[in-house]
Amino acid sequence: MAGPGAEGRSADPEAEVVTPPPMAGLELLQQGAEARVYRGQFLGRPAVIKHRFPKRYRHPILEERLSRRRTAQEARSLLRCRRAGISAPVVYFVDYVSNCIYLEDVVESITVRDYIISEQQSGENPSSLTLLTEKIGEMLAWMHDEDLVHGDLTTSNILLRPPVEKLDLVLIDFGLSFISALPEDKGVDLYVLEKAFLSTHPNTETLFEALLKKYSVASKKSAPVIKKLDEVRLRGRKRSMVG
């Protein structure tokens, strides 16, 4: 991790270096192509600050509109989740001048990615992973029934609050999210997760099938979504064969 001075080292050489408003003790947690994520304080509370920095390769007016729209959509998606009873970080504040979102810091949590890897390595309780993936399937069913598409589902974007045995999941990183009632969009959402899941966690096909089975039971709109998922899988295989 690095301090506030590290934000000048951008993974995107064309990204304009703009820091969030001054905050004491900012710590750079993650550098992405679209945003930087910091840890700090907001009104005395531990907070995560997501800063969508400007891109100099875009026209300034277009950049301002896109960044503001995406920042607003991310905040709305988080609020939509929480209203539906889906655990997501609390939105403390949205700054549309700097395009920063100030969020609850889900302290002491671990990513589902790290949890699965740890459980696979220990090999002590394989049934716990089945329960976990079923819980994920249920959560995604609720999210899709709200017509919310995450856009970047991976096991790194789902957190586990302590104690992990309670399987208290928190869905994060809605930077690519959008609202859609189309089964196609929801099917693609699941396909993105499947590809990420199986590439990160080899030999877990049965776990992902358990996830989909629970999704199908928990969602009121699952039948057309699963059908579209199968179609997307077929298109993906054809693309792989063609190269």
Short mmCIF file of C-alpha atoms in Angstrom, two decimals:
data_model
loop_
_atom_site.label_atom_id
_atom_site.label_comp_id
_atom_site.label_asym_id
_atom_site.label_seq_id
_atom_site.Cartn_x
_atom_site.Cartn_y
_atom_site.Cartn_z
CA MET A 1 0.00 0.00 0.00
CA ALA A 2 1.10 3.56 -0.53
CA GLY A 3 0.24 6.95 0.86
CA PRO A 4 -1.44 9.86 -0.89
CA GLY A 5 1.69 10.66 -2.86
CA ALA A 6 1.43 7.38 -4.73
CA GLU A 7 -1.54 8.43 -6.79
CA GLY A 8 0.79 10.07 -9.32
CA ARG A 9 1.93 6.62 -10.48
CA SER A 10 -0.98 5.78 -12.75
CA ALA A 11 -1.52 2.51 -14.59
CA ASP A 12 -3.02 4.67 -17.34
CA PRO A 13 -0.28 6.93 -18.76
CA GLU A 14 -2.93 9.19 -20.30
CA ALA A 15 -4.85 9.64 -17.05
CA GLU A 16 -4.75 13.12 -15.61
CA VAL A 17 -3.53 13.07 -12.02
CA VAL A 18 -6.27 14.56 -9.85
CA THR A 19 -6.52 13.64 -6.18
CA PRO A 20 -9.68 13.59 -4.09
CA PRO A 21 -10.36 16.52 -1.74
CA PRO A 22 -7.74 16.60 1.06
CA MET A 23 -8.37 14.01 3.75
CA ALA A 24 -6.12 13.09 6.63
CA GLY A 25 -4.41 9.73 6.41
CA LEU A 26 -5.41 8.75 2.87
CA GLU A 27 -4.03 5.36 1.89
CA LEU A 28 -4.09 4.19 -1.71
CA LEU A 29 -5.65 0.71 -1.77
CA GLN A 30 -6.20 0.01 -5.44
CA GLN A 31 -5.35 1.54 -8.80
CA GLY A 32 -7.68 0.70 -11.66
CA ALA A 33 -8.15 1.90 -15.22
CA GLU A 34 -11.21 3.98 -14.27
CA ALA A 35 -10.75 4.81 -10.61
CA ARG A 36 -8.49 4.83 -7.57
CA VAL A 37 -9.65 3.52 -4.22
CA TYR A 38 -8.41 5.02 -0.97
CA ARG A 39 -8.93 4.34 2.72
CA GLY A 40 -9.35 7.21 5.14
CA GLN A 41 -11.83 8.93 7.43
CA PHE A 42 -15.12 10.66 6.68
CA LEU A 43 -16.67 12.66 9.50
CA GLY A 44 -14.78 10.55 12.00
CA ARG A 45 -15.81 7.22 10.51
CA PRO A 46 -13.57 4.72 8.66
CA ALA A 47 -14.31 5.19 4.98
CA VAL A 48 -13.34 4.00 1.52
CA ILE A 49 -13.10 6.75 -1.08
CA LYS A 50 -13.50 5.83 -4.73
CA HIS A 51 -12.18 8.53 -7.05
CA ARG A 52 -13.05 8.37 -10.74
CA PHE A 53 -10.18 10.38 -12.20
CA PRO A 54 -10.40 12.30 -15.52
CA LYS A 55 -9.02 10.82 -18.75
CA ARG A 56 -7.15 13.25 -20.97
CA TYR A 57 -7.80 11.17 -24.11
CA ARG A 58 -11.48 12.13 -23.92
CA HIS A 59 -12.90 15.52 -24.83
CA PRO A 60 -13.21 17.48 -21.54
CA ILE A 61 -16.97 18.02 -21.86
CA LEU A 62 -17.59 14.37 -22.73
CA GLU A 63 -15.30 13.26 -19.91
CA GLU A 64 -17.14 15.40 -17.39
CA ARG A 65 -20.53 14.04 -18.45
CA LEU A 66 -19.40 10.40 -18.52
CA SER A 67 -17.65 10.55 -15.16
CA ARG A 68 -20.55 12.28 -13.47
CA ARG A 69 -23.06 9.86 -14.97
CA ARG A 70 -21.05 6.79 -13.96
CA THR A 71 -20.46 8.14 -10.46
CA ALA A 72 -24.19 8.78 -10.06
CA GLN A 73 -25.09 5.34 -11.41
CA GLU A 74 -22.70 3.62 -9.01
CA ALA A 75 -24.19 5.47 -6.04
CA ARG A 76 -27.74 4.67 -7.19
CA SER A 77 -26.87 0.99 -7.62
CA LEU A 78 -25.51 0.77 -4.08
CA LEU A 79 -28.63 2.43 -2.70
CA ARG A 80 -30.87 0.19 -4.81
CA CYS A 81 -29.15 -2.89 -3.37
CA ARG A 82 -29.57 -1.75 0.20
CA ARG A 83 -33.25 -0.89 -0.31
CA ALA A 84 -33.76 -4.43 -1.64
CA GLY A 85 -32.11 -5.96 1.44
CA ILE A 86 -28.88 -6.84 -0.36
CA SER A 87 -25.81 -6.04 1.71
CA ALA A 88 -23.63 -3.36 0.11
CA PRO A 89 -21.47 -0.57 1.56
CA VAL A 90 -23.31 2.46 2.95
CA VAL A 91 -22.95 5.56 0.77
CA TYR A 92 -21.85 8.41 3.04
CA PHE A 93 -21.45 11.16 0.46
CA VAL A 94 -21.12 11.72 -3.30
CA ASP A 95 -18.96 14.59 -4.57
CA TYR A 96 -19.86 15.30 -8.19
CA VAL A 97 -17.17 17.98 -8.53
CA SER A 98 -14.29 15.56 -8.01
CA ASN A 99 -16.39 12.43 -8.84
CA CYS A 100 -15.67 10.79 -5.50
CA ILE A 101 -17.92 8.39 -3.61
CA TYR A 102 -17.37 8.11 0.14
CA LEU A 103 -18.36 4.64 1.33
CA GLU A 104 -18.52 2.52 4.44
CA ASP A 105 -15.26 0.68 5.07
CA VAL A 106 -16.25 -2.96 5.57
CA VAL A 107 -13.55 -3.50 8.18
CA GLU A 108 -11.94 -6.87 8.85
CA SER A 109 -13.74 -8.43 5.89
CA ILE A 110 -12.05 -10.75 3.42
CA THR A 111 -12.83 -11.34 -0.23
CA VAL A 112 -14.71 -14.45 -1.26
CA ARG A 113 -11.75 -15.11 -3.56
CA ASP A 114 -9.34 -15.38 -0.62
CA TYR A 115 -11.81 -17.40 1.43
CA ILE A 116 -12.35 -20.00 -1.29
CA ILE A 117 -8.61 -20.35 -1.90
CA SER A 118 -8.00 -20.76 1.84
CA GLU A 119 -10.74 -23.37 2.23
CA GLN A 120 -9.54 -25.32 -0.80
CA GLN A 121 -6.00 -25.39 0.55
CA SER A 122 -7.12 -26.58 3.98
CA GLY A 123 -9.52 -29.18 2.55
CA GLU A 124 -11.22 -29.48 5.95
CA ASN A 125 -14.84 -28.57 5.24
CA PRO A 126 -15.77 -28.67 1.53
CA SER A 127 -19.49 -28.33 2.36
CA SER A 128 -18.83 -24.78 3.59
CA LEU A 129 -17.98 -23.74 0.02
CA THR A 130 -21.24 -25.20 -1.28
CA LEU A 131 -23.18 -23.18 1.30
CA LEU A 132 -21.18 -20.10 0.33
CA THR A 133 -21.86 -20.41 -3.39
CA GLU A 134 -25.54 -21.05 -2.71
CA LYS A 135 -25.63 -17.86 -0.68
CA ILE A 136 -24.01 -15.98 -3.56
CA GLY A 137 -26.57 -17.39 -5.99
CA GLU A 138 -29.41 -16.23 -3.75
CA MET A 139 -27.93 -12.74 -3.42
CA LEU A 140 -27.48 -12.38 -7.19
CA ALA A 141 -31.04 -13.60 -7.76
CA TRP A 142 -32.36 -10.81 -5.53
CA MET A 143 -30.13 -8.27 -7.30
CA HIS A 144 -31.28 -9.31 -10.78
CA ASP A 145 -34.91 -9.34 -9.68
CA GLU A 146 -34.38 -5.64 -8.93
CA ASP A 147 -33.22 -5.30 -12.58
CA LEU A 148 -29.75 -4.34 -11.40
CA VAL A 149 -26.83 -5.67 -13.46
CA HIS A 150 -23.48 -5.53 -11.70
CA GLY A 151 -21.26 -5.60 -14.79
CA ASP A 152 -18.08 -6.87 -13.10
CA LEU A 153 -18.94 -9.91 -11.01
CA THR A 154 -15.90 -11.69 -9.61
CA THR A 155 -15.14 -13.38 -6.29
CA SER A 156 -12.92 -10.37 -5.51
CA ASN A 157 -15.97 -8.09 -5.62
CA ILE A 158 -17.83 -10.00 -2.92
CA LEU A 159 -16.73 -9.62 0.69
CA LEU A 160 -17.31 -11.77 3.76
CA ARG A 161 -17.88 -9.98 7.06
CA PRO A 162 -16.51 -11.67 10.19
CA PRO A 163 -17.24 -14.20 11.48
CA VAL A 164 -17.03 -15.89 8.10
CA GLU A 165 -19.09 -18.84 9.33
CA LYS A 166 -22.20 -16.64 9.17
CA LEU A 167 -21.69 -16.13 5.41
CA ASP A 168 -22.57 -12.43 5.69
CA LEU A 169 -21.84 -11.33 2.12
CA VAL A 170 -21.27 -7.75 0.94
CA LEU A 171 -21.39 -6.89 -2.75
CA ILE A 172 -18.97 -4.15 -3.83
CA ASP A 173 -17.58 -2.26 -6.86
CA PHE A 174 -20.61 -1.18 -8.89
CA GLY A 175 -18.56 1.02 -11.22
CA LEU A 176 -19.85 -0.80 -14.33
CA SER A 177 -23.39 -1.42 -13.08
CA PHE A 178 -26.57 -0.42 -14.88
CA ILE A 179 -30.32 -0.96 -14.76
CA SER A 180 -31.79 -3.47 -17.22
CA ALA A 181 -34.75 -5.84 -17.28
CA LEU A 182 -33.30 -7.77 -20.22
CA PRO A 183 -32.53 -11.46 -19.56
CA GLU A 184 -29.60 -11.08 -21.98
CA ASP A 185 -27.86 -8.55 -19.73
CA LYS A 186 -28.43 -10.66 -16.64
CA GLY A 187 -27.22 -13.77 -18.46
CA VAL A 188 -24.03 -11.98 -19.46
CA ASP A 189 -23.60 -10.89 -15.82
CA LEU A 190 -23.68 -14.53 -14.73
CA TYR A 191 -21.39 -15.53 -17.60
CA VAL A 192 -18.80 -12.96 -16.53
CA LEU A 193 -18.92 -14.40 -13.01
CA GLU A 194 -18.66 -17.96 -14.30
CA LYS A 195 -15.57 -17.17 -16.38
CA ALA A 196 -13.93 -15.30 -13.51
CA PHE A 197 -14.93 -17.97 -10.99
CA LEU A 198 -13.61 -20.95 -12.90
CA SER A 199 -10.39 -19.22 -13.98
CA THR A 200 -9.62 -18.11 -10.41
CA HIS A 201 -10.80 -21.30 -8.72
CA PRO A 202 -10.01 -24.36 -10.90
CA ASN A 203 -12.01 -27.58 -10.47
CA THR A 204 -15.00 -25.81 -8.95
CA GLU A 205 -17.56 -26.53 -11.66
CA THR A 206 -19.85 -28.29 -9.16
CA LEU A 207 -19.71 -25.26 -6.86
CA PHE A 208 -20.78 -22.94 -9.65
CA GLU A 209 -23.58 -25.30 -10.60
CA ALA A 210 -24.78 -25.11 -6.98
CA LEU A 211 -24.72 -21.32 -7.31
CA LEU A 212 -26.85 -21.41 -10.45
CA LYS A 213 -29.29 -23.91 -8.95
CA LYS A 214 -29.87 -21.64 -5.96
CA TYR A 215 -30.16 -18.63 -8.28
CA SER A 216 -32.86 -20.43 -10.26
CA VAL A 217 -34.86 -21.21 -7.12
CA ALA A 218 -34.47 -17.78 -5.51
CA SER A 219 -35.19 -15.60 -8.56
CA LYS A 220 -38.69 -14.94 -9.83
CA LYS A 221 -37.28 -14.25 -13.30
CA SER A 222 -34.62 -16.95 -13.57
CA ALA A 223 -35.90 -19.11 -16.46
CA PRO A 224 -35.22 -16.64 -19.32
CA VAL A 225 -31.95 -15.56 -17.67
CA ILE A 226 -30.58 -19.12 -17.48
CA LYS A 227 -31.68 -19.67 -21.08
CA LYS A 228 -29.73 -16.58 -22.14
CA LEU A 229 -26.74 -17.73 -20.09
CA ASP A 230 -26.68 -20.97 -22.09
CA GLU A 231 -26.82 -18.94 -25.33
CA VAL A 232 -23.97 -16.70 -24.18
CA ARG A 233 -21.91 -19.76 -23.25
CA LEU A 234 -22.44 -21.17 -26.74
CA ARG A 235 -21.36 -17.89 -28.35
CA GLY A 236 -18.28 -17.85 -26.13
CA ARG A 237 -17.31 -21.38 -27.18
CA LYS A 238 -17.77 -20.51 -30.86
CA ARG A 239 -15.52 -17.46 -30.47
CA SER A 240 -12.87 -19.61 -28.80
CA MET A 241 -12.98 -22.13 -31.64
CA VAL A 242 -12.70 -19.42 -34.30
CA GLY A 243 -9.95 -17.67 -32.36
#
